[in-house]
Coordinates of C-alpha atoms in Angstrom, one line a residue:
M138 CA 24.7 11.9 6.5
P139 CA 26.7 11.8 9.7
T140 CA 27.0 8.5 11.6
I141 CA 26.6 8.5 15.4
T142 CA 26.5 5.8 18.1
I143 CA 23.8 5.6 20.7
D144 CA 24.1 3.0 23.4
G145 CA 26.4 0.9 21.3
E146 CA 24.3 1.1 18.1
K147 CA 25.4 3.0 15.0
Y148 CA 22.9 5.1 13.1
Q149 CA 23.1 7.3 10.0
V150 CA 21.1 10.4 10.7
D151 CA 20.1 13.9 9.5
G152 CA 22.8 16.3 10.5
E153 CA 20.4 19.3 10.4
Q154 CA 18.4 18.1 13.4
N155 CA 19.3 18.2 17.1
L156 CA 20.1 15.1 19.1
L157 CA 16.6 14.8 20.8
S158 CA 14.7 15.0 17.5
T159 CA 17.1 12.5 16.0
C160 CA 16.6 10.0 18.9
L161 CA 12.8 10.4 18.6
T162 CA 13.0 9.8 14.9
L163 CA 15.0 6.6 15.5
G164 CA 12.3 5.4 18.0
L165 CA 14.4 5.9 21.1
N166 CA 12.5 6.8 24.3
V167 CA 13.9 10.1 25.5
P168 CA 11.6 12.1 27.8
Y169 CA 11.0 15.8 27.0
F170 CA 8.6 18.7 27.7
C171 CA 9.6 22.1 26.3
W172 CA 10.8 20.9 22.9
H173 CA 8.2 20.9 20.1
P174 CA 8.8 19.8 16.5
E175 CA 7.4 23.0 15.1
M176 CA 8.7 25.4 17.6
G177 CA 12.3 24.1 18.2
S178 CA 14.3 24.1 21.4
V179 CA 14.9 26.4 24.3
G180 CA 16.3 24.0 26.9
A181 CA 13.8 25.0 29.6
C182 CA 12.7 21.8 31.2
R183 CA 16.1 19.9 31.4
Q184 CA 14.2 16.6 31.0
C185 CA 15.9 15.3 27.9
A186 CA 19.4 14.7 29.5
M187 CA 21.7 12.3 27.8
M188 CA 25.4 11.4 28.1
E189 CA 28.0 12.4 25.5
Y190 CA 31.4 10.8 25.3
K191 CA 34.6 12.3 23.7
D192 CA 35.6 9.0 22.1
S193 CA 35.3 5.2 22.7
E194 CA 37.9 5.4 25.5
D195 CA 35.9 7.9 27.5
Q196 CA 34.3 6.1 30.4
H197 CA 32.7 9.1 32.2
G198 CA 31.3 11.4 29.6
R199 CA 29.4 14.6 30.2
L200 CA 25.8 15.3 30.8
I201 CA 24.1 17.2 27.9
M202 CA 20.6 18.4 27.1
S203 CA 19.8 16.5 23.9
C204 CA 17.4 19.2 22.6
M205 CA 20.2 21.8 22.6
T206 CA 22.9 19.5 21.2
P207 CA 23.7 19.5 17.5
I208 CA 24.6 16.2 15.8
R209 CA 28.4 15.5 15.6
D210 CA 29.7 13.1 13.0
G211 CA 31.2 10.2 14.9
G212 CA 29.5 11.3 18.2
I213 CA 28.9 8.7 20.9
Y214 CA 25.9 9.2 23.1
S215 CA 23.9 7.3 25.7
V216 CA 20.2 7.4 26.8
K217 CA 20.5 4.5 29.2
D218 CA 23.6 5.7 31.2
E219 CA 22.9 5.5 34.9
V220 CA 23.9 9.1 35.6
A221 CA 21.6 10.4 32.8
E222 CA 18.7 8.2 34.0
E223 CA 19.2 9.4 37.6
F224 CA 19.3 13.0 36.5
R225 CA 16.1 12.7 34.5
G226 CA 14.4 11.0 37.4
S227 CA 15.4 13.9 39.7
I228 CA 14.0 16.5 37.3
I229 CA 10.7 14.8 36.9
E230 CA 10.5 14.4 40.7
D231 CA 11.1 18.1 41.2
L232 CA 8.5 19.0 38.6
M233 CA 6.0 16.8 40.3
T234 CA 6.6 18.3 43.7
N235 CA 3.7 20.8 43.4
H236 CA 1.7 19.0 40.7
P237 CA -1.7 18.0 42.1
H238 CA -2.8 14.4 42.5
D239 CA -5.9 14.9 40.3
C240 CA -5.3 12.5 37.4
P241 CA -8.7 10.8 38.1
V242 CA -10.6 14.1 37.4
C243 CA -8.2 15.9 35.1
E244 CA -9.5 16.4 31.5
E245 CA -6.1 15.5 30.2
G246 CA -6.2 11.9 31.6
G247 CA -5.6 9.3 29.0
E248 CA -3.7 11.6 26.7
C249 CA -1.4 13.4 29.1
H250 CA 2.2 13.9 28.0
L251 CA 3.2 14.4 31.6
Q252 CA 1.8 11.0 32.5
D253 CA 3.7 9.4 29.7
M254 CA 7.0 11.0 30.6
T255 CA 6.6 10.3 34.3
E256 CA 6.1 6.6 33.6
M257 CA 9.0 6.6 31.1
S258 CA 11.3 8.1 33.8
G259 CA 10.3 5.5 36.4
H260 CA 9.0 8.1 38.9
T261 CA 6.2 6.1 40.6
M262 CA 6.5 7.2 44.2
R263 CA 6.4 10.7 45.6
R264 CA 8.6 11.4 48.6
Y265 CA 7.5 15.0 49.1
R266 CA 5.0 15.4 51.9
G267 CA 4.9 19.1 52.4
T268 CA 2.4 21.8 51.4
K269 CA 2.0 22.3 47.7
R270 CA 2.2 25.6 46.0
T271 CA -1.2 26.8 44.7
H272 CA -2.3 29.3 42.2
R273 CA -5.6 31.1 41.5
N274 CA -7.0 30.2 38.1
Q275 CA -8.3 32.7 35.5
Y276 CA -11.3 32.9 33.3
L277 CA -9.9 32.8 29.7
G278 CA -13.1 32.8 27.7
P279 CA -15.8 30.3 26.7
F280 CA -13.3 27.8 25.1
I281 CA -10.3 27.4 27.3
N282 CA -10.2 26.1 30.9
H283 CA -7.3 27.3 33.1
E284 CA -5.8 25.2 35.9
M285 CA -2.4 26.7 36.8
N286 CA -1.7 24.2 39.6
R287 CA -0.9 21.6 37.0
C288 CA 1.9 23.7 35.3
I289 CA 5.4 22.3 35.0
T290 CA 6.9 25.5 33.6
C291 CA 7.8 24.2 30.1
Y292 CA 7.0 27.6 28.5
R293 CA 5.4 25.9 25.5
C294 CA 2.2 28.0 25.9
V295 CA 3.7 31.4 25.7
R296 CA 6.2 30.3 23.0
F297 CA 3.3 29.2 20.8
Y298 CA 0.9 32.0 21.7
N299 CA 3.3 34.9 21.6
D300 CA 6.2 33.9 19.3
Y301 CA 4.4 31.6 16.8
A302 CA 0.8 32.9 16.7
G303 CA 1.5 36.6 17.4
G304 CA -0.8 36.8 20.5
E305 CA -0.1 39.5 23.0
D306 CA -2.5 38.9 25.9
L307 CA -0.9 35.8 27.5
Q308 CA 2.4 36.2 29.4
A309 CA 4.8 34.4 31.8
L310 CA 4.4 36.3 35.0
G311 CA 6.4 36.0 38.3
R312 CA 9.7 34.3 38.8
N313 CA 11.5 31.3 40.3
H314 CA 9.0 28.6 41.3
Q315 CA 6.1 31.1 41.3
V316 CA 5.9 31.6 37.5
Y317 CA 2.4 32.1 36.3
F318 CA 1.1 31.7 32.8
G319 CA -1.9 33.9 32.2
R320 CA -3.3 37.3 31.4
Q321 CA -2.8 40.6 33.2
E322 CA -6.5 40.5 33.8
E323 CA -9.1 37.8 33.4
G324 CA -10.8 37.8 30.0
R325 CA -11.2 36.0 26.7
L326 CA -8.0 35.0 24.9
E327 CA -8.0 37.3 21.8
N328 CA -5.8 35.3 19.4
G329 CA -7.7 33.2 16.8
F330 CA -5.4 30.2 17.5
S331 CA -5.7 30.0 21.3
G332 CA -7.3 26.6 21.1
N333 CA -3.9 25.1 20.2
L334 CA -2.8 25.7 23.8
V335 CA -4.9 22.7 24.6
E336 CA -2.7 20.4 22.4
V337 CA 0.6 22.3 23.0
C338 CA 0.4 22.1 26.8
P339 CA 1.9 18.8 27.9
T340 CA -0.3 18.7 31.1
G341 CA -3.8 19.9 31.9
V342 CA -3.2 23.6 32.4
F343 CA -5.1 24.6 29.3
T344 CA -8.0 22.3 28.4
D345 CA -11.0 22.3 26.0
K346 CA -13.9 23.8 27.9
T347 CA -16.4 22.6 25.4
F348 CA -15.1 19.1 25.9
S349 CA -15.0 19.4 29.7
S350 CA -18.7 20.5 29.8
H351 CA -19.7 16.9 29.1
F352 CA -16.9 15.1 31.0
V353 CA -15.7 12.2 28.9
R354 CA -12.4 10.4 28.5
K355 CA -10.4 10.0 25.3
W356 CA -11.0 6.2 25.2
D357 CA -14.8 6.8 25.3
L358 CA -14.7 8.6 21.9
Q359 CA -15.1 7.2 18.5
T360 CA -12.6 9.2 16.4
A361 CA -12.1 9.2 12.7
P362 CA -10.1 11.3 10.2
S363 CA -11.9 14.2 8.6
V364 CA -11.5 17.6 6.9
C365 CA -12.5 20.9 8.5
E366 CA -15.7 22.4 6.9
H367 CA -15.3 26.0 7.9
C368 CA -13.1 27.3 5.1
A369 CA -11.4 26.1 1.9
V370 CA -7.9 25.5 3.4
G371 CA -8.8 21.9 4.0
C372 CA -7.2 21.3 7.4
N373 CA -7.2 17.7 8.5
T374 CA -9.1 17.1 11.8
A375 CA -10.0 14.3 14.1
P376 CA -13.6 14.6 15.3
G377 CA -14.5 12.5 18.3
A378 CA -18.1 11.4 19.1
R379 CA -19.6 9.5 22.0
E380 CA -22.6 7.2 22.1
S381 CA -25.4 8.7 24.1
G382 CA -26.8 6.9 27.0
N383 CA -30.4 7.1 25.9
S384 CA -30.2 5.2 22.6
N385 CA -30.1 8.5 20.6
E386 CA -27.6 9.4 17.9
P387 CA -23.9 9.8 19.0
I388 CA -23.0 13.3 20.2
L389 CA -19.9 15.0 18.8
R390 CA -17.7 15.9 21.8
R391 CA -14.7 17.7 20.3
I392 CA -12.5 18.4 17.3
T393 CA -8.7 18.0 17.4
N394 CA -6.0 18.6 14.9
L395 CA -4.9 15.8 12.7
Y396 CA -1.3 16.3 11.4
H397 CA -0.9 16.9 7.7
H398 CA 2.5 18.1 6.5
D399 CA 1.3 20.0 3.4
I400 CA -1.8 21.7 4.9
N401 CA -2.2 22.3 8.6
G402 CA 0.8 20.7 10.2
Y403 CA 0.4 20.7 14.0
F404 CA -2.0 23.6 14.4
L405 CA -5.7 24.4 13.8
C406 CA -7.6 27.7 14.0
D407 CA -10.2 28.2 16.7
R408 CA -13.1 28.2 14.2
G409 CA -12.1 24.7 13.1
R410 CA -11.5 23.5 16.7
F411 CA -14.5 25.0 18.5
G412 CA -17.0 25.6 15.7
Y413 CA -18.6 22.1 15.8
E414 CA -21.4 22.5 18.3
Y415 CA -24.0 23.4 15.7
I416 CA -23.9 19.7 14.8
N417 CA -25.5 18.8 18.2
S418 CA -28.1 21.6 18.0
A419 CA -31.7 20.6 18.6
T420 CA -32.8 22.9 15.8
R421 CA -31.1 20.9 13.1
I422 CA -33.2 18.6 10.8
Q423 CA -32.2 15.2 12.0
N424 CA -35.2 13.2 10.7
V425 CA -36.7 12.8 7.2
L426 CA -39.4 15.4 6.6
S427 CA -42.2 15.4 4.0
V428 CA -44.5 18.3 2.9
R429 CA -47.6 18.1 5.1
Q430 CA -50.0 19.5 2.5
E431 CA -49.8 19.9 -1.2
D432 CA -51.4 23.3 -1.6
V433 CA -49.7 26.7 -1.3
I434 CA -49.1 27.4 2.4
S435 CA -49.7 31.0 3.5
S436 CA -46.9 32.8 5.3
T437 CA -49.6 33.8 7.8
A438 CA -50.1 30.2 9.0
E439 CA -51.5 30.0 12.5
K440 CA -49.0 29.5 15.3
G441 CA -48.3 25.8 15.8
D442 CA -49.3 24.9 12.3
R443 CA -46.4 22.8 11.1
L444 CA -45.4 22.9 7.4
H445 CA -43.8 19.5 7.4
R446 CA -44.3 16.1 9.1
E447 CA -41.8 13.5 10.1
I448 CA -41.8 10.2 8.2
N449 CA -39.8 7.0 8.7
P450 CA -36.9 6.3 6.4
Q451 CA -38.6 3.4 4.6
E452 CA -41.6 5.5 3.8
A453 CA -39.3 8.4 2.7
V454 CA -37.5 6.2 0.2
L455 CA -40.8 4.9 -1.3
H456 CA -42.1 8.5 -1.5
L457 CA -38.9 9.7 -3.2
A458 CA -39.0 6.8 -5.6
E459 CA -42.6 7.8 -6.6
Q460 CA -41.5 11.4 -7.2
I461 CA -38.6 10.3 -9.3
A462 CA -40.8 8.1 -11.4
M463 CA -43.3 10.9 -11.9
A464 CA -40.4 13.3 -12.8
N465 CA -39.2 10.8 -15.4
Q466 CA -42.7 10.7 -16.9
G467 CA -42.8 14.5 -17.1
K468 CA -45.5 14.9 -14.3
R469 CA -43.1 16.4 -11.8
N470 CA -40.3 18.9 -11.8
L471 CA -37.6 17.4 -9.5
I472 CA -34.8 19.8 -8.6
G473 CA -31.6 19.1 -6.6
I474 CA -29.6 21.9 -4.9
G475 CA -26.0 21.0 -4.0
S476 CA -23.7 22.7 -1.6
P477 CA -20.0 23.7 -1.5
R478 CA -20.0 22.7 2.2
T479 CA -20.6 19.0 1.5
S480 CA -18.5 16.3 -0.2
L481 CA -18.0 15.8 -3.9
E482 CA -19.5 12.4 -3.6
N483 CA -22.8 13.8 -2.1
N484 CA -23.0 16.4 -4.8
Y485 CA -22.4 13.8 -7.5
A486 CA -25.0 11.4 -6.1
L487 CA -27.6 14.2 -6.0
R488 CA -26.8 15.3 -9.6
K489 CA -27.0 11.7 -10.8
L490 CA -30.4 11.3 -9.0
V491 CA -32.1 14.4 -10.5
G492 CA -30.2 14.7 -13.7
S493 CA -27.6 17.3 -14.8
G494 CA -30.2 19.7 -16.1
N495 CA -32.1 19.8 -12.8
F496 CA -29.0 20.1 -10.5
Y497 CA -28.0 23.5 -9.1
S498 CA -24.9 24.5 -7.3
G499 CA -26.3 26.3 -4.3
L500 CA -24.2 29.3 -5.3
S501 CA -25.2 32.7 -6.7
Q502 CA -24.2 33.5 -10.3
R503 CA -21.5 35.9 -9.1
D504 CA -19.9 33.4 -6.7
Q505 CA -20.0 30.7 -9.4
E506 CA -18.3 33.0 -11.9
L507 CA -15.6 33.8 -9.4
L508 CA -14.9 30.1 -8.7
H509 CA -14.8 29.4 -12.4
L510 CA -12.2 32.2 -12.7
V511 CA -10.2 30.7 -9.9
S512 CA -10.3 27.3 -11.6
T513 CA -9.2 28.8 -14.9
I514 CA -6.3 30.7 -13.3
Q515 CA -5.0 27.6 -11.5
Q516 CA -4.8 25.7 -14.8
D517 CA -2.2 28.1 -16.1
D518 CA 1.2 26.3 -16.3
R519 CA 2.9 29.5 -15.0
I520 CA 0.9 29.3 -11.8
Q521 CA 1.9 27.0 -8.8
S522 CA -0.6 26.4 -6.0
P523 CA 1.7 26.3 -2.9
S524 CA 1.4 24.0 0.1
T525 CA 1.6 25.5 3.6
P526 CA 5.3 24.7 4.1
E527 CA 6.0 26.5 0.8
I528 CA 4.1 29.5 2.0
E529 CA 6.1 29.5 5.2
N530 CA 9.3 29.5 3.1
A531 CA 8.3 32.4 0.8
D532 CA 10.7 35.3 1.0
A533 CA 8.3 38.0 -0.3
I534 CA 4.5 38.1 -0.1
L535 CA 1.9 40.2 -1.8
I536 CA -1.7 40.0 -0.5
L537 CA -4.3 41.4 -2.8
G538 CA -7.9 42.0 -1.5
E539 CA -8.0 39.1 0.9
D540 CA -8.3 39.3 4.7
I541 CA -6.8 35.8 5.2
Y542 CA -7.0 35.8 9.0
N543 CA -10.8 35.6 8.5
T544 CA -11.1 33.7 5.2
A545 CA -8.1 31.3 5.4
P546 CA -6.8 31.4 9.0
R547 CA -4.3 28.6 8.8
I548 CA -2.7 30.4 5.8
S549 CA -2.4 33.6 7.8
L550 CA -0.5 31.6 10.4
A551 CA 1.8 30.4 7.7
V552 CA 2.4 33.9 6.4
R553 CA 3.4 34.9 10.0
Q554 CA 6.1 32.3 9.9
A555 CA 7.2 33.5 6.5
A556 CA 7.8 36.9 7.9
R557 CA 10.8 35.5 9.9
N558 CA 12.7 34.2 6.8
R559 CA 15.1 37.1 6.8
Q560 CA 15.9 36.3 10.4
K561 CA 16.4 32.6 9.5
Q562 CA 18.7 33.5 6.6
Q563 CA 20.8 35.6 9.0
A564 CA 20.9 32.7 11.4
K565 CA 22.1 30.4 8.6
S566 CA 24.9 32.8 7.7
L567 CA 26.0 32.8 11.4
K568 CA 25.7 29.0 11.4
I569 CA 23.0 29.0 14.1
P570 CA 20.8 26.0 13.7
L571 CA 17.2 26.9 13.1
W572 CA 16.0 24.6 15.8
Q573 CA 17.7 26.8 18.4
D574 CA 14.6 28.9 18.5
S575 CA 15.5 31.4 21.2
S576 CA 18.9 32.2 19.6
V577 CA 17.3 32.8 16.2
R578 CA 14.6 35.1 17.6
Q579 CA 17.2 37.2 19.3
L580 CA 18.8 38.2 16.0
E581 CA 18.0 41.8 14.9
G582 CA 16.6 42.6 11.5
D583 CA 13.4 43.5 9.7
Y584 CA 10.7 41.1 8.7
S585 CA 10.6 39.6 5.3
P586 CA 8.7 41.9 3.0
I587 CA 4.9 41.4 3.2
I588 CA 2.8 43.9 1.1
F589 CA -1.0 44.2 1.6
A590 CA -3.5 45.9 -0.7
G591 CA -7.1 45.6 0.2
T592 CA -10.0 46.9 2.3
E593 CA -9.4 45.2 5.6
L594 CA -6.4 43.5 7.3
S595 CA -6.7 41.5 10.5
N596 CA -4.0 40.2 12.8
L597 CA -1.1 40.7 10.4
E598 CA -0.7 44.5 10.7
K599 CA 2.6 44.4 12.7
I600 CA 4.4 42.2 10.2
T601 CA 3.4 44.0 7.0
S602 CA 6.1 46.2 5.5
N603 CA 3.7 48.2 3.3
T604 CA -0.1 48.6 3.2
L605 CA -2.6 50.1 0.8
F606 CA -6.2 50.3 2.0
E607 CA -8.4 51.0 -1.0
S608 CA -11.6 49.8 -2.7
P609 CA -11.5 46.6 -4.8
E610 CA -11.4 48.6 -8.0
K611 CA -8.3 50.5 -6.9
V612 CA -6.7 47.4 -5.6
A613 CA -7.2 45.7 -9.0
S614 CA -5.7 48.8 -10.7
F615 CA -2.7 48.8 -8.4
A616 CA -2.1 45.1 -9.2
C617 CA -2.4 45.7 -13.0
N618 CA 0.1 48.5 -12.8
L619 CA 2.4 46.3 -10.7
A620 CA 2.2 43.6 -13.4
L621 CA 3.3 46.2 -15.9
A622 CA 6.2 47.3 -13.7
I623 CA 7.4 43.7 -13.3
S624 CA 7.4 43.2 -17.0
D625 CA 8.7 46.6 -18.0
P626 CA 9.2 49.3 -15.4
T627 CA 9.3 52.0 -18.1
S628 CA 5.7 51.2 -19.2
L629 CA 4.0 52.8 -16.1
S630 CA 1.8 55.8 -16.7
P631 CA 3.4 59.1 -15.5
D632 CA -0.1 60.2 -14.4
L633 CA 0.0 57.9 -11.3
E634 CA 0.1 59.6 -7.9
P635 CA 3.7 59.9 -6.7
S636 CA 3.0 57.8 -3.5
L637 CA 1.2 55.1 -5.5
L638 CA 3.9 55.0 -8.2
E639 CA 6.6 54.7 -5.5
L640 CA 4.7 51.8 -3.8
I641 CA 4.3 50.0 -7.2
T642 CA 8.0 50.5 -8.1
H643 CA 9.1 49.3 -4.6
T644 CA 6.8 46.3 -4.7
A645 CA 8.0 45.3 -8.2
E646 CA 11.6 45.5 -7.1
I647 CA 10.9 43.3 -4.1
L648 CA 9.0 40.6 -6.1
R649 CA 11.6 40.6 -8.9
G650 CA 14.4 40.2 -6.5
A651 CA 12.8 37.5 -4.4
S652 CA 13.8 33.9 -5.0
K653 CA 10.4 32.5 -3.6
P654 CA 7.8 35.2 -4.2
L655 CA 4.2 34.5 -3.3
I656 CA 0.9 36.2 -4.3
I657 CA -2.2 35.7 -2.2
S658 CA -5.7 36.6 -3.2
G659 CA -9.2 35.2 -3.1
T660 CA -12.9 35.4 -3.6
S661 CA -14.0 37.2 -0.5
S662 CA -14.0 40.6 -2.1
K663 CA -16.5 39.3 -4.7
H664 CA -14.5 41.2 -7.3
A665 CA -13.4 39.4 -10.5
D666 CA -10.9 42.1 -11.5
T667 CA -9.0 41.5 -8.2
L668 CA -8.5 37.9 -9.1
K669 CA -7.6 38.6 -12.7
S670 CA -5.0 41.2 -11.6
A671 CA -3.5 38.8 -9.0
A672 CA -3.1 36.3 -11.9
Q673 CA -1.5 39.0 -14.0
V674 CA 1.1 39.7 -11.3
A675 CA 1.9 36.0 -10.9
T676 CA 2.2 35.4 -14.7
A677 CA 4.3 38.5 -15.1
L678 CA 6.7 37.3 -12.4
S679 CA 6.7 33.8 -14.0
D680 CA 7.6 35.3 -17.4
Y681 CA 10.4 37.4 -15.8
K682 CA 11.9 34.6 -13.8
K683 CA 11.2 31.8 -16.3
Q684 CA 9.7 29.6 -13.7
P685 CA 6.2 29.1 -12.1
T686 CA 5.1 31.6 -9.5
M687 CA 3.3 30.7 -6.3
L688 CA -0.3 32.0 -6.2
Y689 CA -2.6 31.1 -3.4
L690 CA -6.3 31.8 -4.1
A691 CA -8.6 31.5 -1.1
C692 CA -12.2 30.3 -1.7
D693 CA -15.3 30.7 0.5
E694 CA -16.2 27.1 1.3
V695 CA -14.5 23.8 1.9
N696 CA -15.5 22.3 -1.4
S697 CA -16.1 25.3 -3.6
L698 CA -13.7 24.2 -6.3
G699 CA -14.8 20.6 -6.2
L700 CA -18.4 21.6 -6.7
I701 CA -17.7 24.0 -9.6
Q702 CA -16.2 21.1 -11.7
F703 CA -19.9 20.0 -12.3
F704 CA -20.7 23.3 -14.1
N705 CA -18.2 23.8 -16.9
D706 CA -20.8 25.7 -18.9
G707 CA -21.2 28.3 -16.1
K708 CA -24.9 27.4 -15.7
G709 CA -26.7 25.8 -12.7
N710 CA -26.6 28.7 -10.2
L711 CA -29.3 29.9 -7.8
D712 CA -30.2 32.9 -10.0
E713 CA -31.1 30.6 -12.8
L714 CA -33.1 28.4 -10.4
L715 CA -35.1 31.4 -9.2
E716 CA -35.9 32.4 -12.8
R717 CA -37.0 28.8 -13.5
L718 CA -39.3 28.7 -10.4
K719 CA -40.8 32.1 -11.4
K720 CA -41.7 30.7 -14.8
I721 CA -43.2 27.6 -13.3
L722 CA -45.4 29.6 -10.9
T723 CA -46.4 31.9 -13.8
I724 CA -47.5 28.9 -15.9
K725 CA -49.4 27.5 -12.9
S726 CA -51.2 30.8 -12.3
L727 CA -52.3 30.9 -16.0
H728 CA -53.3 27.3 -16.2
P729 CA -54.4 26.3 -12.7

C-alpha cells in the first residue's frame, strides 16, 4: 500500500483508487460534483481541485483535479492550500451564477449535495447581479420532475442513464453555458432505472414527482431500513413516512435506495422506487373485519349489502381466541394462508397459530414445486449463488428462459455492467485505471459474451452476442445438449440442426474458456425442465473446471424461498386447500 502525505499527515492508502476517492475514504472534506463511486471520474466539474508538490522542497506545487489523479507512492498533496481553496471557491461561484434562489421551495432542500458543497467551499455571498439564464422544463412522465434551471452541468444524469443503464432517450443538448439535459421531445423516460436520476443528480434538476405531490421535507419523514417487496432480488430500501395531520395512520411518502454492497449497491429499479403508492390506497383493508353473517352469502347480494363489518382490535382478539378454542375442540376448521410477499416471521407466527397441518403457502402446486426445485439446486456444492458484484465481474453469461429485466431488474443492470468486462480487461492491459470512466469507454472492442435462450428478452438485446428465441421445451433441450457439449463435445447428436449445433458448440467453447462463467435462469417460465437444464449446465461446468459455478435463479416474490422452507414434504399448496374445501362443502351438503 503506497504512503502519501496530505496537509502534513501521512497515510497508507489503496493505490487502485484516485486521489479524490482516497481523500473521502480518509474522511477529508474535498468538494465534488461529477465524480460518483459507481461511475468513476470524467473531470467535468473541476470542483475537486487540490495541490500536488514534487517533493518536500517544493513550495509552489501545481493545481490538480483530484478525481483524475492516480495515487503516487510518496506523493505530497494539500486540500487546504490557499490557491486550491480560492480555485474551488471560484468554481462554485461560477456554477451558482445561474442557479435560482429557490432553496425554500426546492424538493431537494435538506438533502442537496449542492448545498453541502457550497457551504464546504465557503461561498456564502453572491456577487452576480445580472439576468440569469433560464430554460424551459420538459414533461418526463409521471415519476420525474424536471427543473433545468437548477443544473450545474455535472453530466451525472446522462452518464448514468446512457452509459450505465443503457437508456437512449435522455441526451446532453446544446453547448457552452446553454447545455440542456433532456429529451428530443417531451415524454415519459423509457428506461426502467430512470428514478435513479433523482439520487444521482446533486441538485434538484430531477426530483421524485410522487414525493413532490405531497410537499414534505426530508426531516419530516420517519425513515427505517427495509427490503423491497416487488421481486426476489432483495434490494435494500429506505421507506419514509410522515404523520398525517388528522390523527390518521402515517402516510408513506417515498422509497429511496439503501446501499448494500452485495445486492443493490447505489441503484434501485423504478418498480422498487415508485411502486409503493398501493400502500396508501383507500381500497386496502386497514381495519379488522369480521364476517357479518354466518350463512352462505349469495353472489347476487343486493347493492350496498356489505359482506363484512368492522370490529375494534380488542373484540377481534377475543373473537379469534374463541375460534381457536373451538378449532382445538374439533368444532371449527381453522385455516391459515401464508404469502411469499410477507416476512418469514409473519408466516411462522401464522403457522404456529393454526398448526402445521392447517397452514397453506398461498402458492399453486406448480409454483411450489418450482421453488422446491430451486431450493434443491442451490444446495448442490457445485453451485454458487453469486452476489451482484460477482455478477458484474462475470466474463461470460448464459441466460436461460428468464426475462430478467422484468423479473429481476437489478440483476439485469448488473449483467449490463458485466458486458463491459472485455473493455475493462483491455484497459488494464493498457494500464488505464478503471475509475477513468471516459477513457475506458473509448476503447474499441466487443462486449463480453452474453448468450440468451428463451421466449422474451427486454432491454438487453444490444449487448447479447447470440440469441435463441424458442419455446421453454426447446430452450430446455438446448441447455441439455449444451451440458453434454461441455462435458464431452463428441457426445452431441448428429441429428441436430446445423445452426443449433453451431450455437451449442460455440456457447460451450465460450463457457469452458471463461474464468468466471455465470448461468442465469428462474421460475417465470413455469417450466421445471428449464431449471433442471440450467443446473445441468452449471454442474457440467463445475465438473469441467473443478470449482463451483455461479448460477443465479430468479424467483417470483421477495420471500419465495423463505416460505418454501416450511413445506419440505411438498404439501400445503392452494390446490390442496381447494380440494379440502370442496370436501368440507360436500360433507356439509350431505349432513346439513
